[in-house]
Short mmCIF file of C-alpha atoms and ligand atoms in Angstrom, two decimals:
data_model
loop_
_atom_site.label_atom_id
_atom_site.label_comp_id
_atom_site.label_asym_id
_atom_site.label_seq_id
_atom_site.Cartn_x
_atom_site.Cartn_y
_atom_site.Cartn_z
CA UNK T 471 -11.56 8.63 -20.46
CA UNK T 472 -11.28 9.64 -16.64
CA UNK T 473 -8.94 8.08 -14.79
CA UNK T 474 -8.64 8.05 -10.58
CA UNK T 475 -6.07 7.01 -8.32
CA UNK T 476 -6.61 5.83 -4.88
CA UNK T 477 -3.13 6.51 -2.84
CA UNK T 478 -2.13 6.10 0.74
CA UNK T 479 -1.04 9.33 2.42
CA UNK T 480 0.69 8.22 5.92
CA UNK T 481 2.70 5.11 6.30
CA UNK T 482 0.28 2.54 4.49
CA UNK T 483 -2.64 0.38 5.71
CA UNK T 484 -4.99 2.76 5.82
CA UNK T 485 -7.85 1.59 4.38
CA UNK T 486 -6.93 1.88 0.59
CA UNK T 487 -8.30 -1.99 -0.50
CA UNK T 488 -11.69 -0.72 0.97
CA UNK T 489 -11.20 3.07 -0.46
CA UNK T 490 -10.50 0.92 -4.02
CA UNK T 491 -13.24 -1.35 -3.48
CA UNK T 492 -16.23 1.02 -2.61
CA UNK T 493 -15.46 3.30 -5.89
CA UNK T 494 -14.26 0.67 -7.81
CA UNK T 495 -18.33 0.11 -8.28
CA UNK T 496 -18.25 2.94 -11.05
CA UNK T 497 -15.09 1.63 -12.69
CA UNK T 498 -14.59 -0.37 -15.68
CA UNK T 499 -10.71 -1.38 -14.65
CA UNK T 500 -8.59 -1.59 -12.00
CA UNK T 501 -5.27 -1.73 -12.11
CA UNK T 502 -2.27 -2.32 -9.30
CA UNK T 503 0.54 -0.25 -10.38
CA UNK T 504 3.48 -0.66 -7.88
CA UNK T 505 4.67 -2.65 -4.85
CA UNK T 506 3.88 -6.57 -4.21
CA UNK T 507 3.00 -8.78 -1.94
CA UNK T 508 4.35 -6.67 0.74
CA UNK T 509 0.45 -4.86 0.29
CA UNK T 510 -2.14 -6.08 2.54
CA UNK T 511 -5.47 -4.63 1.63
CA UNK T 512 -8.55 -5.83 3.48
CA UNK T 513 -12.35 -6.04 2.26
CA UNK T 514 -14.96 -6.83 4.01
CA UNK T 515 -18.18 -7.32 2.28
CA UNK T 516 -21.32 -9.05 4.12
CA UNK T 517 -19.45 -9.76 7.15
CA UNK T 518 -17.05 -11.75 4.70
CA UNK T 519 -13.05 -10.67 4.49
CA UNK T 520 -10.76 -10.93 2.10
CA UNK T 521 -7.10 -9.86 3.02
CA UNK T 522 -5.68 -9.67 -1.08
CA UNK T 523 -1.89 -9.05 -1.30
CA UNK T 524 -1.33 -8.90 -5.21
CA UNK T 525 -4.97 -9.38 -7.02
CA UNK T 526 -6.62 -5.58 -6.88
CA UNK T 527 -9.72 -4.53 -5.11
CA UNK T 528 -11.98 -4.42 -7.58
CA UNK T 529 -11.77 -8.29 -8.31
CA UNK T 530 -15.12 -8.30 -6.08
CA UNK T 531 -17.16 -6.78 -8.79
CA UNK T 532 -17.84 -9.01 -12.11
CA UNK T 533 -17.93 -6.14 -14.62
CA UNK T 534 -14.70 -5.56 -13.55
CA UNK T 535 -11.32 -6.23 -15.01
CA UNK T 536 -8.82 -6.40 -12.28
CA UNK T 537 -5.02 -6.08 -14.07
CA UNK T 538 -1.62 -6.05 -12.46
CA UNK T 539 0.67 -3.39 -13.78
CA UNK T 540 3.90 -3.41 -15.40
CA UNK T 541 4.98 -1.54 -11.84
CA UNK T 542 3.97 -4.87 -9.62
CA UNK T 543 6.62 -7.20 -8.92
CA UNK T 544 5.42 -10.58 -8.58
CA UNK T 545 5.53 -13.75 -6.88
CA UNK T 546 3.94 -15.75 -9.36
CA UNK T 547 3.40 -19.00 -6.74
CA UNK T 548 1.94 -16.26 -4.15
CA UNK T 549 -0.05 -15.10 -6.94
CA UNK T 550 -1.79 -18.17 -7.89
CA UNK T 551 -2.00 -19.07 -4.24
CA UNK T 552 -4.19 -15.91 -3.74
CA UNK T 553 -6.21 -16.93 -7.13
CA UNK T 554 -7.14 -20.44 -5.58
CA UNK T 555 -8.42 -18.72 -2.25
CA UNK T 556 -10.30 -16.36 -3.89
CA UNK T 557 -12.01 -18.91 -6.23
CA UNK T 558 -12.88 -21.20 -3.32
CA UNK T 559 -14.54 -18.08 -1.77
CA UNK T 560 -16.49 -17.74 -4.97
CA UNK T 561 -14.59 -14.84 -6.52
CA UNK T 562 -14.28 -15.67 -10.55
CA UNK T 563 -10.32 -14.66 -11.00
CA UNK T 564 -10.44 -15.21 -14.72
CA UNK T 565 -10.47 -11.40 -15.95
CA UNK T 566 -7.27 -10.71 -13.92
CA UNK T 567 -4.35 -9.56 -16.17
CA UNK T 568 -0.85 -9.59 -15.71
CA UNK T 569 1.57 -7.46 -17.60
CA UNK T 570 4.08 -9.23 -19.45
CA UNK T 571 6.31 -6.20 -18.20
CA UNK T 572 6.09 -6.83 -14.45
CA UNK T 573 8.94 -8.16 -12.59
CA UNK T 574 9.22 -11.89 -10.69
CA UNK T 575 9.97 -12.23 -7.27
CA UNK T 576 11.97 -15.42 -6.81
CA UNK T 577 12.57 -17.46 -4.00
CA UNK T 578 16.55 -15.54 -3.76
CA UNK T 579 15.02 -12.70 -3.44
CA UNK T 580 13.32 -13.64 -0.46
CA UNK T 581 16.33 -14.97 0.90
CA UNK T 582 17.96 -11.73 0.24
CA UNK T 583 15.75 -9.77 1.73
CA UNK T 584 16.05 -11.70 4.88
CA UNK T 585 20.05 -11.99 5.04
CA UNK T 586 20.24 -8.11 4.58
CA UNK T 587 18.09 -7.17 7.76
CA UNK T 588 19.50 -9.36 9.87
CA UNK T 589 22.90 -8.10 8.34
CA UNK T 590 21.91 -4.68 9.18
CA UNK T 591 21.07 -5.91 12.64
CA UNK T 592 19.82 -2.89 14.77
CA UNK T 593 19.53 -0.99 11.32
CA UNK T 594 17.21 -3.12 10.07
CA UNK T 595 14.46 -1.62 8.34
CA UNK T 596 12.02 -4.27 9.39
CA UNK T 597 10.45 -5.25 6.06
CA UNK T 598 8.19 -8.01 5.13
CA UNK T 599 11.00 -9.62 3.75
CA UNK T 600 8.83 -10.70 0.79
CA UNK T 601 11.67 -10.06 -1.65
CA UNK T 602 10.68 -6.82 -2.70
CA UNK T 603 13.59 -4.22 -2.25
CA UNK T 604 16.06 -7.41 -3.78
CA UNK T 605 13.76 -7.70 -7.10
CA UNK T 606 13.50 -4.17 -7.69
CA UNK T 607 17.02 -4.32 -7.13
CA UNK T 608 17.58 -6.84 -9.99
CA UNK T 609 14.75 -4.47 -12.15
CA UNK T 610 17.74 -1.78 -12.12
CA UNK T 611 19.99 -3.88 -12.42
CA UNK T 612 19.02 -4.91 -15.22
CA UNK T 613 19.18 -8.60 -14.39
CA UNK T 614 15.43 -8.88 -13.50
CA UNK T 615 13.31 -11.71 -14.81
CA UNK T 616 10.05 -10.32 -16.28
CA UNK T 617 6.55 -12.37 -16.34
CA UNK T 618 6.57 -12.60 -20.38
CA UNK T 619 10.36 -14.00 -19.99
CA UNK T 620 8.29 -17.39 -18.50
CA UNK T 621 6.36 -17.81 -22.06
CA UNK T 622 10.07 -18.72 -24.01
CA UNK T 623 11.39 -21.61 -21.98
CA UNK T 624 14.63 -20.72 -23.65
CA UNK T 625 15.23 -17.38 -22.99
CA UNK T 626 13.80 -18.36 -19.34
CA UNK T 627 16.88 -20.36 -18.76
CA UNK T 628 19.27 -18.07 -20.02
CA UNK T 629 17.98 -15.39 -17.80
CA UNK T 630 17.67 -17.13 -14.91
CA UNK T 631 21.05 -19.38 -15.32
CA UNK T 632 23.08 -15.84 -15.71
CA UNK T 633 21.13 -14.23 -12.53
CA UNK T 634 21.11 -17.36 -10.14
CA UNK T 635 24.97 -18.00 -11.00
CA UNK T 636 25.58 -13.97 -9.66
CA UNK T 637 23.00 -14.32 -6.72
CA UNK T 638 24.92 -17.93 -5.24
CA UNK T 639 28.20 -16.10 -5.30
CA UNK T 640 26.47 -13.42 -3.15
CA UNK T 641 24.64 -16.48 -1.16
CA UNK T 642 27.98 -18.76 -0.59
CA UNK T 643 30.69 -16.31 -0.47
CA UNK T 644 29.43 -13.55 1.04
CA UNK T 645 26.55 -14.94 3.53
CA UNK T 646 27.70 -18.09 3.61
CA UNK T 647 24.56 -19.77 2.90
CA UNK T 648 23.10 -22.79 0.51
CA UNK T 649 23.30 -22.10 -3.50
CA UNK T 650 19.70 -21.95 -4.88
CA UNK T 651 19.77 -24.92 -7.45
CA UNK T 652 18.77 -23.32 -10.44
CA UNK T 653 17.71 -26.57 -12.53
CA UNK T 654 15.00 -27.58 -9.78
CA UNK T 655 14.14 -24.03 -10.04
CA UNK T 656 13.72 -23.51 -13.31
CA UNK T 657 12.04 -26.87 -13.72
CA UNK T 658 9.57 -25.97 -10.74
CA UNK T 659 8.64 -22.72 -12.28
CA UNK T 660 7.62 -24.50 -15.62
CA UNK T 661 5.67 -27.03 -13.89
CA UNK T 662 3.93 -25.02 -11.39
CA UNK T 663 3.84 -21.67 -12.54
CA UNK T 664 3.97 -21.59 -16.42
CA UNK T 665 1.01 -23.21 -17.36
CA UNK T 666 -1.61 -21.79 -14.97
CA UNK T 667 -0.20 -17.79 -14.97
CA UNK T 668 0.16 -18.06 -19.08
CA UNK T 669 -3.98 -17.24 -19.26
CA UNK T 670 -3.42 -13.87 -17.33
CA UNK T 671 -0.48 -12.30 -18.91
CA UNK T 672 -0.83 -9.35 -21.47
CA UNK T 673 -0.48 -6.26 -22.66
CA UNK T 674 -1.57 -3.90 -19.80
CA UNK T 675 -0.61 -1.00 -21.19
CA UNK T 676 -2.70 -1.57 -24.51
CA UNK T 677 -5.15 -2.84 -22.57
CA UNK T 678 -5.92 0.23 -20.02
CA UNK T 679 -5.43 2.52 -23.26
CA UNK T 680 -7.85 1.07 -25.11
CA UNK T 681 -9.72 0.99 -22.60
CA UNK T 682 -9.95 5.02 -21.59
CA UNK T 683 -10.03 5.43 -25.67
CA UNK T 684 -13.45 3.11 -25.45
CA UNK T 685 -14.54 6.02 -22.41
CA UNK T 686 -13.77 3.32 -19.52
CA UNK T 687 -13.28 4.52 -15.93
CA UNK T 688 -10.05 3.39 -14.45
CA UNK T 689 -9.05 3.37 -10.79
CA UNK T 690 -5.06 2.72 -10.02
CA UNK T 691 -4.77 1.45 -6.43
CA UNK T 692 -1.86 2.42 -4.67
CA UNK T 693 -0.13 -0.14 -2.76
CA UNK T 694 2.22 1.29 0.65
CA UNK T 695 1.71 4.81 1.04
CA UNK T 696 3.35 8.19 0.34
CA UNK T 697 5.66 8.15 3.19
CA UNK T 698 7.16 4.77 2.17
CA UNK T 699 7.96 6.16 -1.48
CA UNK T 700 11.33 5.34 -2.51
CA UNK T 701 12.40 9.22 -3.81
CA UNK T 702 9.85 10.49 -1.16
CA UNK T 703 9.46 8.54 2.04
CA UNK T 704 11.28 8.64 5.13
CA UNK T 705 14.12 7.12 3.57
CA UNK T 706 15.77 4.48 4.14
CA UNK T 707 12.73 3.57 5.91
CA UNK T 708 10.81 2.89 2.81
CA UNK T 709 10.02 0.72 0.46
CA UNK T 710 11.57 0.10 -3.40
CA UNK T 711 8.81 1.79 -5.24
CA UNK T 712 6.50 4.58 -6.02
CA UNK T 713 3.36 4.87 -4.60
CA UNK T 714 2.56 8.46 -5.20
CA UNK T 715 0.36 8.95 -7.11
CA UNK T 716 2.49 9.61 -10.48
CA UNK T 717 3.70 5.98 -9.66
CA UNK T 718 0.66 5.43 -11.36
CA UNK T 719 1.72 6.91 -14.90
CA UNK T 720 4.89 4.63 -14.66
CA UNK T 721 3.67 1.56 -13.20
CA UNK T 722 0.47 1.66 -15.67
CA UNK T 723 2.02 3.75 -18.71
CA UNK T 724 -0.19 6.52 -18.82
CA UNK T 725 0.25 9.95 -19.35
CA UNK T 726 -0.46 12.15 -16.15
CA UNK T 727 -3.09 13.87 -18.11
CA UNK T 728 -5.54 10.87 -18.10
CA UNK T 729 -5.49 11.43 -14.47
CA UNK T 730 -8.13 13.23 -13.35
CA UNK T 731 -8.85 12.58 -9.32
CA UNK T 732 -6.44 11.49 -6.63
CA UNK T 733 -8.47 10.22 -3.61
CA UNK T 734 -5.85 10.48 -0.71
CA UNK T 735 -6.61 7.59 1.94
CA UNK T 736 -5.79 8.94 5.61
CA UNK T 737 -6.55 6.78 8.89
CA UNK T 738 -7.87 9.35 11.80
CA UNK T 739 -5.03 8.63 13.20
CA UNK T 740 -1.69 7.32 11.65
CA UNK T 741 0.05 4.26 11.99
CA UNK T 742 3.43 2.66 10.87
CA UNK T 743 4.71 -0.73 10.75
CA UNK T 744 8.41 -1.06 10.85
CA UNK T 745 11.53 1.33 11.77
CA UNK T 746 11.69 4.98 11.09
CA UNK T 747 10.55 8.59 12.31
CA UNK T 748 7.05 8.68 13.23
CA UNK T 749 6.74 12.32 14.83
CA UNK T 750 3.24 12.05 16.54
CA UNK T 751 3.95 8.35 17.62
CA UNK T 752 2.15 7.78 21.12
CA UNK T 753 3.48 5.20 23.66
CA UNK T 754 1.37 5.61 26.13
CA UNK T 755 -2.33 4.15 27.12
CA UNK T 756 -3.98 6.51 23.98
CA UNK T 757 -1.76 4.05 21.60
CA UNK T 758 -2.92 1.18 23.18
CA UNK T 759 -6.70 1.98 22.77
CA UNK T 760 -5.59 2.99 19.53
CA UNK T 761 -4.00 -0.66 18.20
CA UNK T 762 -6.89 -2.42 20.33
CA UNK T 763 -9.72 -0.81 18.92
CA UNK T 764 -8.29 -0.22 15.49
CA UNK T 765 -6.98 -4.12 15.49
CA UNK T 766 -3.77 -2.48 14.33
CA UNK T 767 -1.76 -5.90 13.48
CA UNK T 768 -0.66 -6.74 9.94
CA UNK T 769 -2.76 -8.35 7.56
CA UNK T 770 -0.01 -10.75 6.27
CA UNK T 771 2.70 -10.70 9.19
CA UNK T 772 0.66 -9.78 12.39
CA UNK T 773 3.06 -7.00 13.16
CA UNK T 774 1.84 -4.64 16.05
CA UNK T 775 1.69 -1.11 14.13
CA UNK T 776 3.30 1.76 15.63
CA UNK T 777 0.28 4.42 16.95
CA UNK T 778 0.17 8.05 17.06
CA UNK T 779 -1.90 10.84 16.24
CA UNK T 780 -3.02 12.45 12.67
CA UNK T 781 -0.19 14.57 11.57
CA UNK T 782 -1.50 17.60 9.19
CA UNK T 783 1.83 18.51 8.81
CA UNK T 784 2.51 14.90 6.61
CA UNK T 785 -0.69 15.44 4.96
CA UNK T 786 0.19 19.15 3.19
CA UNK T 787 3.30 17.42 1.82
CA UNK T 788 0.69 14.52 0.98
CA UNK T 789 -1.60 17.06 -0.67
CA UNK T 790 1.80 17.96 -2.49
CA UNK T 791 3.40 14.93 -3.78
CA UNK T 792 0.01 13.84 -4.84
CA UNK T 793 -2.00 16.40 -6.10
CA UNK T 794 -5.05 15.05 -4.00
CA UNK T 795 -8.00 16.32 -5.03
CA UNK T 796 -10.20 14.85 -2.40
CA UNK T 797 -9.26 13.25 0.65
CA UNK T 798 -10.89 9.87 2.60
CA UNK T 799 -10.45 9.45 6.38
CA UNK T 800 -11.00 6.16 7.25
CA UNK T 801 -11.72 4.29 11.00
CA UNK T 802 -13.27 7.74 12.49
CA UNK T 803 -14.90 5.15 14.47
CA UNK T 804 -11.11 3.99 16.21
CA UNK T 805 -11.46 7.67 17.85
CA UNK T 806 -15.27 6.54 19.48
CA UNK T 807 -14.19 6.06 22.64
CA UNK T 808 -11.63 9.07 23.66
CA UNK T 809 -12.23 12.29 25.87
CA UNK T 810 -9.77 14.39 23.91
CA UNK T 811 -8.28 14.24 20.56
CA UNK T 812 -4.88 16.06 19.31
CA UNK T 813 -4.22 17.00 15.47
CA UNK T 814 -0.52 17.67 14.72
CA UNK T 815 -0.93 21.15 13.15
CA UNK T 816 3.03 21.99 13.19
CA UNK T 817 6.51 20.47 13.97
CA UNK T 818 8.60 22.92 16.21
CA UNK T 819 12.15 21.76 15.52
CA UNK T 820 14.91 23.63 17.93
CA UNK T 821 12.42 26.63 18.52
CA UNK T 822 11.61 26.69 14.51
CA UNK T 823 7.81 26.14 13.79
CA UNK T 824 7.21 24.17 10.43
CA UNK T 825 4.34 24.15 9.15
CA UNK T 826 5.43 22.10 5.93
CA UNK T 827 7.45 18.78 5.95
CA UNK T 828 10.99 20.44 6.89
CA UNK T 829 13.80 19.19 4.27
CA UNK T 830 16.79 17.95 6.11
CA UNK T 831 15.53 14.38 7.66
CA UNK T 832 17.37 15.07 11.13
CA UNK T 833 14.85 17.57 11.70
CA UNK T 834 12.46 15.44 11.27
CA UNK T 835 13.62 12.98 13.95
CA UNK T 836 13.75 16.51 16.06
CA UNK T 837 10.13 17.72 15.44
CA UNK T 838 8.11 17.94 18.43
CA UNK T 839 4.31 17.72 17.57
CA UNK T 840 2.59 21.07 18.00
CA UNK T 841 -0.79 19.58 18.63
CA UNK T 842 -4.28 21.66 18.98
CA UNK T 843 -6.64 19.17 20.88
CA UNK T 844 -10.32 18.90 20.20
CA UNK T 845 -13.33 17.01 22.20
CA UNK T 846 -14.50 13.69 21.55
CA UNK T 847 -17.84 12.24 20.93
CA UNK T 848 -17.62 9.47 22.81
CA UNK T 849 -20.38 7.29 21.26
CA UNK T 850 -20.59 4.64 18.79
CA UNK T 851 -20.29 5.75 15.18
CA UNK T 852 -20.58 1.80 13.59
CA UNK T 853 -23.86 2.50 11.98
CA UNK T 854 -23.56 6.01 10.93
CA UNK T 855 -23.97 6.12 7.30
CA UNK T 856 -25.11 9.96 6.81
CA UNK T 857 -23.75 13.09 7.64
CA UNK T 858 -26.47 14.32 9.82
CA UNK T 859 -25.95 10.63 11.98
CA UNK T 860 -22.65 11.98 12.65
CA UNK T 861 -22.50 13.74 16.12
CA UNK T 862 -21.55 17.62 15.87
CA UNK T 863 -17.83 16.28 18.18
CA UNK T 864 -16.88 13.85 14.60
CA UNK T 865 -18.46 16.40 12.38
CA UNK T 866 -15.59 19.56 14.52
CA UNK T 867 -12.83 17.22 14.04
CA UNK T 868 -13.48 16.42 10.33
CA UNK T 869 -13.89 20.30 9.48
CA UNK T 870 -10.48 20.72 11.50
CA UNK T 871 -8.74 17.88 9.68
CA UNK T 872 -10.31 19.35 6.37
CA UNK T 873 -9.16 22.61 7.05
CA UNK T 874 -5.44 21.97 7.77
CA UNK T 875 -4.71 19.55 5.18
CA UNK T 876 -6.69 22.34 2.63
CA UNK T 877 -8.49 19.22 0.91
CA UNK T 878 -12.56 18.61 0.76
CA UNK T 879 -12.49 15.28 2.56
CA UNK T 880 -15.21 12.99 0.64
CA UNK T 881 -15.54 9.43 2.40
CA UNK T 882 -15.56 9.29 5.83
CA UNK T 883 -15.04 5.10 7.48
CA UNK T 884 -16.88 4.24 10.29
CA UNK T 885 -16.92 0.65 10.16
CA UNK T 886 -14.67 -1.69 8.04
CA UNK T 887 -17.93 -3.34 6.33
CA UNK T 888 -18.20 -2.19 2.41
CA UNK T 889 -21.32 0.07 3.86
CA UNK T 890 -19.94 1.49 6.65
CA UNK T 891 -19.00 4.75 5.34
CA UNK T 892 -20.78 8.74 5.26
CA UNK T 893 -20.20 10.91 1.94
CA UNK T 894 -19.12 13.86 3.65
CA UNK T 895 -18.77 16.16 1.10
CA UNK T 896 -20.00 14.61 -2.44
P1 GDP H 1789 -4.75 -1.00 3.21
O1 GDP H 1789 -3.45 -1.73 3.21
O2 GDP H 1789 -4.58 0.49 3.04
O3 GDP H 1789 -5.75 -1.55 2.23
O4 GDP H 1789 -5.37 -1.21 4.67
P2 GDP H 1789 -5.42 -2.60 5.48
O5 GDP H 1789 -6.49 -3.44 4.90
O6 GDP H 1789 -4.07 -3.18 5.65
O7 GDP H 1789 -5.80 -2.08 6.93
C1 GDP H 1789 -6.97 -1.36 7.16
C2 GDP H 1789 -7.82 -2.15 8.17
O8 GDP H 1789 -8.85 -1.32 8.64
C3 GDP H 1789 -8.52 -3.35 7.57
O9 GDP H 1789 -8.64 -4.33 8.56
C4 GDP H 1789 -9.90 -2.81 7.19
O10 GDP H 1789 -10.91 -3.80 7.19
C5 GDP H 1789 -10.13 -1.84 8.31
N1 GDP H 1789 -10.92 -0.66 7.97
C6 GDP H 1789 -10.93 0.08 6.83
N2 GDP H 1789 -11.72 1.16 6.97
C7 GDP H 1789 -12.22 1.11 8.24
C8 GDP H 1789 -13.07 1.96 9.01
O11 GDP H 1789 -13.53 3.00 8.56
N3 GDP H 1789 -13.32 1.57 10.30
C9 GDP H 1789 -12.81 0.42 10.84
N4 GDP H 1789 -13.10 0.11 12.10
N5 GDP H 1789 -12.00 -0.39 10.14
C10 GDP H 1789 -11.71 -0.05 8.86
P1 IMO H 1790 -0.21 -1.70 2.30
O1 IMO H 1790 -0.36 -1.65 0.80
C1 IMO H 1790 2.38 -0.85 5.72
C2 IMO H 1790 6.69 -1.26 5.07
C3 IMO H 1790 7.41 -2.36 5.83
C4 IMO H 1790 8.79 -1.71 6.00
C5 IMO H 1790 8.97 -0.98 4.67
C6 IMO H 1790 9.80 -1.73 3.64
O2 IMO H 1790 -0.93 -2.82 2.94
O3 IMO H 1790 -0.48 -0.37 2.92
P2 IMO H 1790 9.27 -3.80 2.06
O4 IMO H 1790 8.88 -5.22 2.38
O5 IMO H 1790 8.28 -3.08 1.21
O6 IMO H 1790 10.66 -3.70 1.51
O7 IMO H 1790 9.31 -3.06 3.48
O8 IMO H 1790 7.66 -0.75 4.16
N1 IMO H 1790 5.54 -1.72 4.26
C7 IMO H 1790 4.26 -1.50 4.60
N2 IMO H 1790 3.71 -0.94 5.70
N3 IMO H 1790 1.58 -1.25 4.71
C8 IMO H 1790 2.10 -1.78 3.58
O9 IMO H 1790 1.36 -2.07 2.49
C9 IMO H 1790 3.50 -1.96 3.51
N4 IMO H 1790 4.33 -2.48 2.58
C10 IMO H 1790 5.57 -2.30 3.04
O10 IMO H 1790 6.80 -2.62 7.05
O11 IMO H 1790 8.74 -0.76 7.02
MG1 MG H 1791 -2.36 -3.08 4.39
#
């Protein structure tokens, strides 16, 4: 009954639908516990990609069943959108399920999202304004509309009638905008959405438990990252869930003792899309190489990612939050082309050096990089897929990274193809 969660350990994209994807091979579930359609995680399998947003990973792999925790919120018209695509690529959707338990996004929400950054102006937080922060929102509110609320038209329009009245007072009166007509809502989510997400929904929770009772391997894959957790992150530069890895116990409703391995996903580097502190952020030339090489634009809203170098001091409070067991440093191969490369092994804030993630976020914003620097390699690494291929330069740097984070790292990326990856340490 093992269980394994795959978690991002910087500020998100990096690498985890690929991570998710090449272990999901020795899983019998998979199972997206938190976040929405705010994820991006790319695949790319025989020169073929697929950029999935809500659907996990493992979807790729027919023994598989792919299931959307109670923790998702979901767009259900995204949702089926993504199921179409996939099916005209070939992939058969029809194992997905979708907890009854998981939250819809709504078009308000959306709308919300999008009137509060621009309200906030030069405070924005620059999100992907897919609704997410206003439908967790609603979740504590207790106003939320759940997925199993669509299967009793009746209670349906209760819910929603109650929760669109609030949200057009907020809508007219406050942003003096257009009232969402609830009828041609309701009506369009029975049309469009009722009959073709009724075949997914069900009882995660049972599901996944009977599962690890049968001896079944499940993988939770993280969505966002650990410093875009809602109690954890840089807040309020985060996002409205939990992707550490205990996000997984109450997004999935397991215990924390099913979990047995935490793969941490790291880039080489780090990146972040959006506002907030980002101490080993580069702005010069390095960067640039750094968001050419590494393509660093958003999979679903082509956002240039903020650059900078790998921060060990990020990745001990990683370690921490987490309980990584094992660590996987994905797109080595970004790094191919540079003379030097710098680790973050401390923060000095005012003449103080921290070697842990200080408390108070001001000194965060403070912390000046203590870097150590280390040679490149300079050569390609694209079709290294062995540990002796890798030149003794990648092989320095890994040990280094391995060392000051205090984690055996396993994978190592060197391409974005499903093959291009070394088992550093097995
Ligand atoms: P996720 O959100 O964590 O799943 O990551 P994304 O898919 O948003 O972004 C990671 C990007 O890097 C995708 O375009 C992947 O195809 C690509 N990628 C993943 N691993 C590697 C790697 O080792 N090398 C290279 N060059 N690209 C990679
Ligand atoms: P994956 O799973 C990178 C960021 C947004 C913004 C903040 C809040 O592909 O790694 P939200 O829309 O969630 O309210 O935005 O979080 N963000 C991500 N950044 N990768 C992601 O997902 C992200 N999901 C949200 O840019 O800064
Ligand atoms: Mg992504």
């Amino acid at each position: 009954m093992p269980a394994t969660v795959v978690v991002g350990t910087q500020w998100g994209d990096e690498g985890k639908g690929k991570l998710t994807d090449l272990i999901a091979k020795e899983m019998h579930l998979v199972v997206r516990y938190q976040g929405g359609h705010n994820a991006g995680h790319t695949l790319v399998v025989d020169g073929e990609s697929f950029a999935l947003q809500l659907v996990p990973s493992g979807v790729l792999y027919d023994h598989i069943t792919p299931v959307i925790g109670n923790g998702v919120v979901v767009d259900p018209f995204v949702l089926l959108k993504e199921i179409d695509t996939l099916e005209r690529k070939g992939v058969d959707c029809s194992r997905l399920k979708v907890s009854g338990n998981a939250h819809v996004i709504l078009p308000y929400h959306q709308e919300l999202d999008r009137l509060t950054e621009r309200y906030l102006g030069k405070n924005k937080l620059g999100t992907t304004k897919r609704g997410i922060g206003p439908t967790y929102a609603d979740k504590s509110l207790r106003v939320g509309i759940r997925v199993q609320d669509l299967l009793d038209p009746k209670i349906f329009r209760e819910k929603l009638e109650v929760v669109v009245g609030e949200k057009n007072k907020v809508l007219t009166k406050v942003y003096n905008r257009l009232p969402e007509d609830f009828e041609a809502l309701a009506d369009r989510v029975e049309a469009e959405v009722v009959p073709r997400l009724t075949p997914y929904i069900a009882d995660t929770v049972s599901l996944v438990h009977d599962g690890l009772d049968a001896g079944q391997h499940v993988l939770f894959e993280g969505a966002q990252a650990t410093f875009l957790d809602l109690d954890h992150g840089t807040y309020p530069y985060v996002t409205s869930s939990n992707p550490i890895s205990g996000g997984a116990c109450v997004g999935a409703g397991v215990g924390p003792l099913h979990i047995n391995r935490v793969v941490g996903i790291a880039k080489a580097y780090v990146t972040r899309v959006g506002a907030g502190p980002f101490p080993t952020e580069l702005f010069d030339e390095v960067g640039d190489v750094l968001v050419d090489r590494g393509r660093e634009f958003g999979t679903n809203t082509g956002r240039r990612r903020r650059p900078g170098w790998f921060d060990a001091v990020m990745m001990r409070q990683a370690v921490r939050l987490n309980s990584l067991s094992e660590l996987a440093i994905t797109k080595l191969d970004i790094l191919d082309t540079l003379e030097t490369l710098k680790v973050c092994v401390a923060y000095d804030v005012d003449g103080v050096r921290h070697e842990h993630l200080p408390y108070h976020q001001s000194d965060l914003h403070a912390a000046v990089p203590v870097y150590a620097e280390l040679p490149g390699w300079q050569q390609d690494l694209t079709t290294c897929t062995e540990r002796h291929q890798l030149p003794p330069e990648a092989v320095a740097y890994l040990e280094f990274l391995q060392e000051q984070v205090g984690v055996p790292i396993t994978f190592v990326g060197t391409g974005p193809g499903r093959e291009q990856f070394v088992q550093f340490n097995s």
